[in-house]
Amino acid sequence: MLDITKIRQDFPILSRKVNGKPLVYFDNAATSQTPQQVIDVIVDYYSNYNANIHRGVHALSQEATDKYEAARQTVKQHFNAKNAYEIIFTSGTTHSINLVANGFATLLKKDDELIVSALEHHSNIVPWQMLCEKTGAILKVIPMTLEGQLDMDTYNNLLSDKTKLVFVNHISNALGTINPIKTIIKKAHQVGAAVLIDGAQACPHIKPDVQALDVDFYVASAHKICGPTGVGMLYGKEEWLNKMQPYQGGGEMIDQVTFEKTTYAGLPHKFEAGTPNICGGIAFAAALDYMNTIGFDAIAKYEESLLKYGTQQLLKIEGLKIYGTSKNKTSVISFNLEGIHPYDVGTLLDKMGIAVRTGHHCAQPIMDFYKIPGTIRASFAFYNTKTEIDALVEGVKKAKMMLS
Ligand code: 7TS
């Protein structure tokens, strides 16, 4: 059992008011809030050992380097990677996916096939379309069902010896569906294709084990896991990272530079050109430590109860429709009120201090599938409460009355 009252005290922002009302923060799928323990690490970095890493002989640089590399070890342990050098620090999920897509530019040829799913965030679609334009590879799509699940029969039929890469999310940001990634990975490997899993929405709820999954690439952003913005990770199997060309050139990623030829540094530095987000990487590790202290089993269990309660209460409102009804889903409820634009509901909820996201959630193909402009999305975290869900339900009822 989680002590939610105590947990909420870790998050200073949760006690503020918005528009004169206590903040109800239900936009966790966009970004999570930051506990004092992580804020303290950020303050400590800039107060005590701010310095550039991997290059100074002075004490501060050494201290910052040690903390940054210790953070890499924490991330490695959290995701159960085999080696710390298989963890690349990036600016976030979007950067991680672009890094892999660019890395594959020299590994693909015309008419090779790539498989994406209908449930993806734009950041797991667009970089691959750019790669296809560059290489002549072809993008195939796993369709979705009305419940918001992947059509696995079609997936099986799409796979062939032409398939080189499959990229799907672990959990859909717009609907909350948990995808059967273990099966997806296994089937892709049977035809020799590599798999990238976009874990941006999974990592706040689940602790992924990249070795048990046997996944080739796994990507995530710190800011959705109680960490800061502007930092994230790419896990890549050593053999793939060695085959891929670096995404960016610059300082830190080289071995020797002459005007005739430059040789690259080894992993992970080959993919980490320039001064990284040093404080961010250290705070990312602090956020993982914080989440692990609470415990992912307890988090999942508690969020499941929020999802169940929220779904039941919202469905009591006449004319309310929930999108994404898979049995296997996390604490995301995407919904609409019949005949009312989601934006209008979101705006009124904001006046009541309730933060939700409205719109297409950077997943336009899903909205096109349902033929809707967007949804109202309430996404719960482990620090939310049933009382806050009651406030949301009351708020939606009020909005419905005002807009009908
Ligand atoms: N992939 C998924 C599944 C996501 O949910 C997001 C962000 C990204 C990739 C991109 O992450 P970034 O950290 O690089 O921006 N999703 C959302 C969202 O649902 N609302 O705001 C951002």
PDB file of N, CA and C and ligand atoms in Angstrom, residues 27-31 91-97 119-124 169-174 198-202 219-224 229-232 357 360-362 377 379, ligand 1:
ATOM      1  N   ASP A  27      -2.304  15.596 -16.334  1.00  0.00           N
ATOM      2  CA  ASP A  27      -1.626  15.625 -17.645  1.00  0.00           C
ATOM      3  C   ASP A  27      -0.278  14.916 -17.529  1.00  0.00           C
ATOM      4  N   ASN A  28      -0.275  13.827 -16.785  1.00  0.00           N
ATOM      5  CA  ASN A  28       0.986  13.120 -16.503  1.00  0.00           C
ATOM      6  C   ASN A  28       1.587  12.441 -17.721  1.00  0.00           C
ATOM      7  N   ALA A  29       0.740  12.114 -18.717  1.00  0.00           N
ATOM      8  CA  ALA A  29       1.280  11.474 -19.916  1.00  0.00           C
ATOM      9  C   ALA A  29       2.083  12.483 -20.744  1.00  0.00           C
ATOM     10  N   ALA A  30       1.789  13.771 -20.557  1.00  0.00           N
ATOM     11  CA  ALA A  30       2.578  14.795 -21.260  1.00  0.00           C
ATOM     12  C   ALA A  30       3.889  15.022 -20.519  1.00  0.00           C
ATOM     13  N   THR A  31       3.802  15.250 -19.220  1.00  0.00           N
ATOM     14  CA  THR A  31       5.005  15.301 -18.391  1.00  0.00           C
ATOM     15  C   THR A  31       4.589  15.074 -16.945  1.00  0.00           C
ATOM     16  N   SER A  91      18.506  13.746 -25.558  1.00  0.00           N
ATOM     17  CA  SER A  91      17.667  14.810 -24.988  1.00  0.00           C
ATOM     18  C   SER A  91      16.251  14.308 -24.728  1.00  0.00           C
ATOM     19  N   GLY A  92      15.951  13.077 -25.104  1.00  0.00           N
ATOM     20  CA  GLY A  92      14.620  12.526 -24.864  1.00  0.00           C
ATOM     21  C   GLY A  92      14.266  11.480 -25.915  1.00  0.00           C
ATOM     22  N   THR A  93      13.051  10.983 -25.817  1.00  0.00           N
ATOM     23  CA  THR A  93      12.591   9.926 -26.721  1.00  0.00           C
ATOM     24  C   THR A  93      12.727  10.328 -28.190  1.00  0.00           C
ATOM     25  N   THR A  94      12.303  11.552 -28.496  1.00  0.00           N
ATOM     26  CA  THR A  94      12.343  12.017 -29.894  1.00  0.00           C
ATOM     27  C   THR A  94      13.777  11.970 -30.431  1.00  0.00           C
ATOM     28  N   HIS A  95      14.708  12.463 -29.640  1.00  0.00           N
ATOM     29  CA  HIS A  95      16.113  12.449 -30.036  1.00  0.00           C
ATOM     30  C   HIS A  95      16.593  11.002 -30.206  1.00  0.00           C
ATOM     31  N   SER A  96      16.216  10.134 -29.272  1.00  0.00           N
ATOM     32  CA  SER A  96      16.671   8.733 -29.333  1.00  0.00           C
ATOM     33  C   SER A  96      16.208   8.060 -30.623  1.00  0.00           C
ATOM     34  N   ILE A  97      14.950   8.315 -30.997  1.00  0.00           N
ATOM     35  CA  ILE A  97      14.411   7.672 -32.207  1.00  0.00           C
ATOM     36  C   ILE A  97      15.110   8.234 -33.449  1.00  0.00           C
ATOM     37  N   LEU A 119      -0.680   2.941 -33.765  1.00  0.00           N
ATOM     38  CA  LEU A 119      -0.866   3.540 -32.440  1.00  0.00           C
ATOM     39  C   LEU A 119       0.265   4.492 -32.045  1.00  0.00           C
ATOM     40  N   GLU A 120       1.110   4.862 -33.007  1.00  0.00           N
ATOM     41  CA  GLU A 120       2.323   5.608 -32.611  1.00  0.00           C
ATOM     42  C   GLU A 120       2.126   7.112 -32.432  1.00  0.00           C
ATOM     43  N   HIS A 121       2.958   7.649 -31.567  1.00  0.00           N
ATOM     44  CA  HIS A 121       3.176   9.095 -31.428  1.00  0.00           C
ATOM     45  C   HIS A 121       3.928   9.545 -32.687  1.00  0.00           C
ATOM     46  N   HIS A 122       3.711  10.776 -33.108  1.00  0.00           N
ATOM     47  CA  HIS A 122       4.368  11.256 -34.336  1.00  0.00           C
ATOM     48  C   HIS A 122       5.886  11.076 -34.300  1.00  0.00           C
ATOM     49  N   SER A 123       6.454  11.112 -33.106  1.00  0.00           N
ATOM     50  CA  SER A 123       7.922  10.999 -33.047  1.00  0.00           C
ATOM     51  C   SER A 123       8.396   9.581 -33.339  1.00  0.00           C
ATOM     52  N   ASN A 124       7.473   8.620 -33.391  1.00  0.00           N
ATOM     53  CA  ASN A 124       7.866   7.276 -33.836  1.00  0.00           C
ATOM     54  C   ASN A 124       7.302   6.976 -35.220  1.00  0.00           C
ATOM     55  N   ASN A 169       5.243   1.373 -29.961  1.00  0.00           N
ATOM     56  CA  ASN A 169       5.366   1.823 -28.575  1.00  0.00           C
ATOM     57  C   ASN A 169       4.984   0.703 -27.608  1.00  0.00           C
ATOM     58  N   HIS A 170       5.542   0.800 -26.430  1.00  0.00           N
ATOM     59  CA  HIS A 170       5.232  -0.169 -25.372  1.00  0.00           C
ATOM     60  C   HIS A 170       3.809   0.100 -24.895  1.00  0.00           C
ATOM     61  N   ILE A 171       3.510   1.411 -24.713  1.00  0.00           N
ATOM     62  CA  ILE A 171       2.168   1.849 -24.299  1.00  0.00           C
ATOM     63  C   ILE A 171       1.790   3.070 -25.127  1.00  0.00           C
ATOM     64  N   SER A 172       0.543   3.061 -25.616  1.00  0.00           N
ATOM     65  CA  SER A 172       0.068   4.183 -26.441  1.00  0.00           C
ATOM     66  C   SER A 172      -0.201   5.419 -25.585  1.00  0.00           C
ATOM     67  N   ASN A 173       0.312   6.570 -26.029  1.00  0.00           N
ATOM     68  CA  ASN A 173       0.109   7.798 -25.239  1.00  0.00           C
ATOM     69  C   ASN A 173      -1.317   8.298 -25.336  1.00  0.00           C
ATOM     70  N   ALA A 174      -1.985   8.037 -26.468  1.00  0.00           N
ATOM     71  CA  ALA A 174      -3.324   8.594 -26.658  1.00  0.00           C
ATOM     72  C   ALA A 174      -4.399   7.723 -26.022  1.00  0.00           C
ATOM     73  N   ASP A 198       9.368   2.127 -28.237  1.00  0.00           N
ATOM     74  CA  ASP A 198       9.230   3.465 -27.678  1.00  0.00           C
ATOM     75  C   ASP A 198       8.576   3.314 -26.296  1.00  0.00           C
ATOM     76  N   GLY A 199       9.408   3.468 -25.279  1.00  0.00           N
ATOM     77  CA  GLY A 199       8.939   3.251 -23.906  1.00  0.00           C
ATOM     78  C   GLY A 199       8.532   4.525 -23.184  1.00  0.00           C
ATOM     79  N   ALA A 200       8.340   5.624 -23.950  1.00  0.00           N
ATOM     80  CA  ALA A 200       8.061   6.920 -23.303  1.00  0.00           C
ATOM     81  C   ALA A 200       6.900   6.839 -22.316  1.00  0.00           C
ATOM     82  N   GLN A 201       5.842   6.122 -22.711  1.00  0.00           N
ATOM     83  CA  GLN A 201       4.659   6.065 -21.835  1.00  0.00           C
ATOM     84  C   GLN A 201       4.683   4.872 -20.896  1.00  0.00           C
ATOM     85  N   ALA A 202       5.580   3.949 -21.129  1.00  0.00           N
ATOM     86  CA  ALA A 202       5.606   2.747 -20.280  1.00  0.00           C
ATOM     87  C   ALA A 202       6.409   2.976 -19.010  1.00  0.00           C
ATOM     88  N   VAL A 219      13.694   3.138 -25.863  1.00  0.00           N
ATOM     89  CA  VAL A 219      13.913   4.574 -25.674  1.00  0.00           C
ATOM     90  C   VAL A 219      12.914   5.157 -24.679  1.00  0.00           C
ATOM     91  N   ALA A 220      13.346   6.184 -23.961  1.00  0.00           N
ATOM     92  CA  ALA A 220      12.455   6.822 -22.971  1.00  0.00           C
ATOM     93  C   ALA A 220      12.925   8.251 -22.678  1.00  0.00           C
ATOM     94  N   SER A 221      12.021   9.030 -22.062  1.00  0.00           N
ATOM     95  CA  SER A 221      12.313  10.411 -21.639  1.00  0.00           C
ATOM     96  C   SER A 221      12.247  10.490 -20.124  1.00  0.00           C
ATOM     97  N   ALA A 222      13.181  11.228 -19.522  1.00  0.00           N
ATOM     98  CA  ALA A 222      13.192  11.356 -18.053  1.00  0.00           C
ATOM     99  C   ALA A 222      11.984  12.137 -17.535  1.00  0.00           C
ATOM    100  N   HIS A 223      11.519  13.104 -18.332  1.00  0.00           N
ATOM    101  CA  HIS A 223      10.483  14.008 -17.790  1.00  0.00           C
ATOM    102  C   HIS A 223       9.136  13.338 -17.585  1.00  0.00           C
ATOM    103  N   LYS A 224       8.984  12.135 -18.097  1.00  0.00           N
ATOM    104  CA  LYS A 224       7.720  11.420 -17.835  1.00  0.00           C
ATOM    105  C   LYS A 224       7.861  10.488 -16.632  1.00  0.00           C
ATOM    106  N   THR A 229      13.061  17.795 -17.860  1.00  0.00           N
ATOM    107  CA  THR A 229      12.931  17.776 -19.324  1.00  0.00           C
ATOM    108  C   THR A 229      14.337  17.858 -19.940  1.00  0.00           C
ATOM    109  N   GLY A 230      14.402  17.534 -21.220  1.00  0.00           N
ATOM    110  CA  GLY A 230      15.663  17.704 -21.952  1.00  0.00           C
ATOM    111  C   GLY A 230      16.676  16.598 -21.750  1.00  0.00           C
ATOM    112  N   VAL A 231      16.234  15.476 -21.216  1.00  0.00           N
ATOM    113  CA  VAL A 231      17.154  14.346 -21.082  1.00  0.00           C
ATOM    114  C   VAL A 231      16.353  13.038 -21.208  1.00  0.00           C
ATOM    115  N   GLY A 232      17.001  12.052 -21.789  1.00  0.00           N
ATOM    116  CA  GLY A 232      16.361  10.759 -21.972  1.00  0.00           C
ATOM    117  C   GLY A 232      17.406   9.723 -22.295  1.00  0.00           C
ATOM    118  N   ARG A 357      -5.088  17.089 -21.020  1.00  0.00           N
ATOM    119  CA  ARG A 357      -4.662  17.501 -22.356  1.00  0.00           C
ATOM    120  C   ARG A 357      -5.816  17.261 -23.318  1.00  0.00           C
ATOM    121  N   HIS A 360      -5.071  16.049 -30.489  1.00  0.00           N
ATOM    122  CA  HIS A 360      -4.778  14.749 -31.132  1.00  0.00           C
ATOM    123  C   HIS A 360      -3.626  14.022 -30.439  1.00  0.00           C
ATOM    124  N   HIS A 361      -3.018  14.649 -29.433  1.00  0.00           N
ATOM    125  CA  HIS A 361      -1.954  14.023 -28.632  1.00  0.00           C
ATOM    126  C   HIS A 361      -0.779  13.542 -29.490  1.00  0.00           C
ATOM    127  N   CYS A 362      -0.494  14.274 -30.571  1.00  0.00           N
ATOM    128  CA  CYS A 362       0.593  13.892 -31.497  1.00  0.00           C
ATOM    129  C   CYS A 362       0.400  12.465 -31.993  1.00  0.00           C
ATOM    130  N   ARG A 377      -7.909  14.034 -22.610  1.00  0.00           N
ATOM    131  CA  ARG A 377      -7.136  12.928 -22.029  1.00  0.00           C
ATOM    132  C   ARG A 377      -6.787  13.228 -20.575  1.00  0.00           C
ATOM    133  N   SER A 379      -4.683  11.634 -17.613  1.00  0.00           N
ATOM    134  CA  SER A 379      -3.684  10.582 -17.384  1.00  0.00           C
ATOM    135  C   SER A 379      -3.227  10.665 -15.926  1.00  0.00           C
TER     136      SER A 379
HETATM  137  N1  7TS B   1       6.590   8.598 -27.761  1.00  0.00           N
HETATM  138  C1  7TS B   1       5.501   8.562 -26.997  1.00  0.00           C
HETATM  139  C2  7TS B   1       4.720   7.289 -26.873  1.00  0.00           C
HETATM  140  C3  7TS B   1       5.114   9.714 -26.312  1.00  0.00           C
HETATM  141  O1  7TS B   1       4.038   9.683 -25.535  1.00  0.00           O
HETATM  142  C4  7TS B   1       5.875  10.896 -26.437  1.00  0.00           C
HETATM  143  C5  7TS B   1       5.476  12.187 -25.782  1.00  0.00           C
HETATM  144  C6  7TS B   1       7.020  10.852 -27.228  1.00  0.00           C
HETATM  145  C7  7TS B   1       7.340   9.689 -27.880  1.00  0.00           C
HETATM  146  C8  7TS B   1       7.935  12.032 -27.363  1.00  0.00           C
HETATM  147  O2  7TS B   1       8.587  12.256 -26.166  1.00  0.00           O
HETATM  148  P1  7TS B   1       9.553  13.516 -25.976  1.00  0.00           P
HETATM  149  O3  7TS B   1       9.907  13.475 -24.532  1.00  0.00           O
HETATM  150  O4  7TS B   1      10.696  13.339 -26.875  1.00  0.00           O
HETATM  151  O5  7TS B   1       8.720  14.708 -26.342  1.00  0.00           O
HETATM  152  N2  7TS B   1       4.109  12.262 -25.501  1.00  0.00           N
HETATM  153  C9  7TS B   1       3.413  13.362 -25.131  1.00  0.00           C
HETATM  154  C10 7TS B   1       2.052  13.315 -24.857  1.00  0.00           C
HETATM  155  O6  7TS B   1       1.353  12.315 -24.904  1.00  0.00           O
HETATM  156  N3  7TS B   1       1.648  14.555 -24.533  1.00  0.00           N
HETATM  157  O7  7TS B   1       2.704  15.380 -24.583  1.00  0.00           O
HETATM  158  C11 7TS B   1       3.802  14.656 -24.962  1.00  0.00           C
END
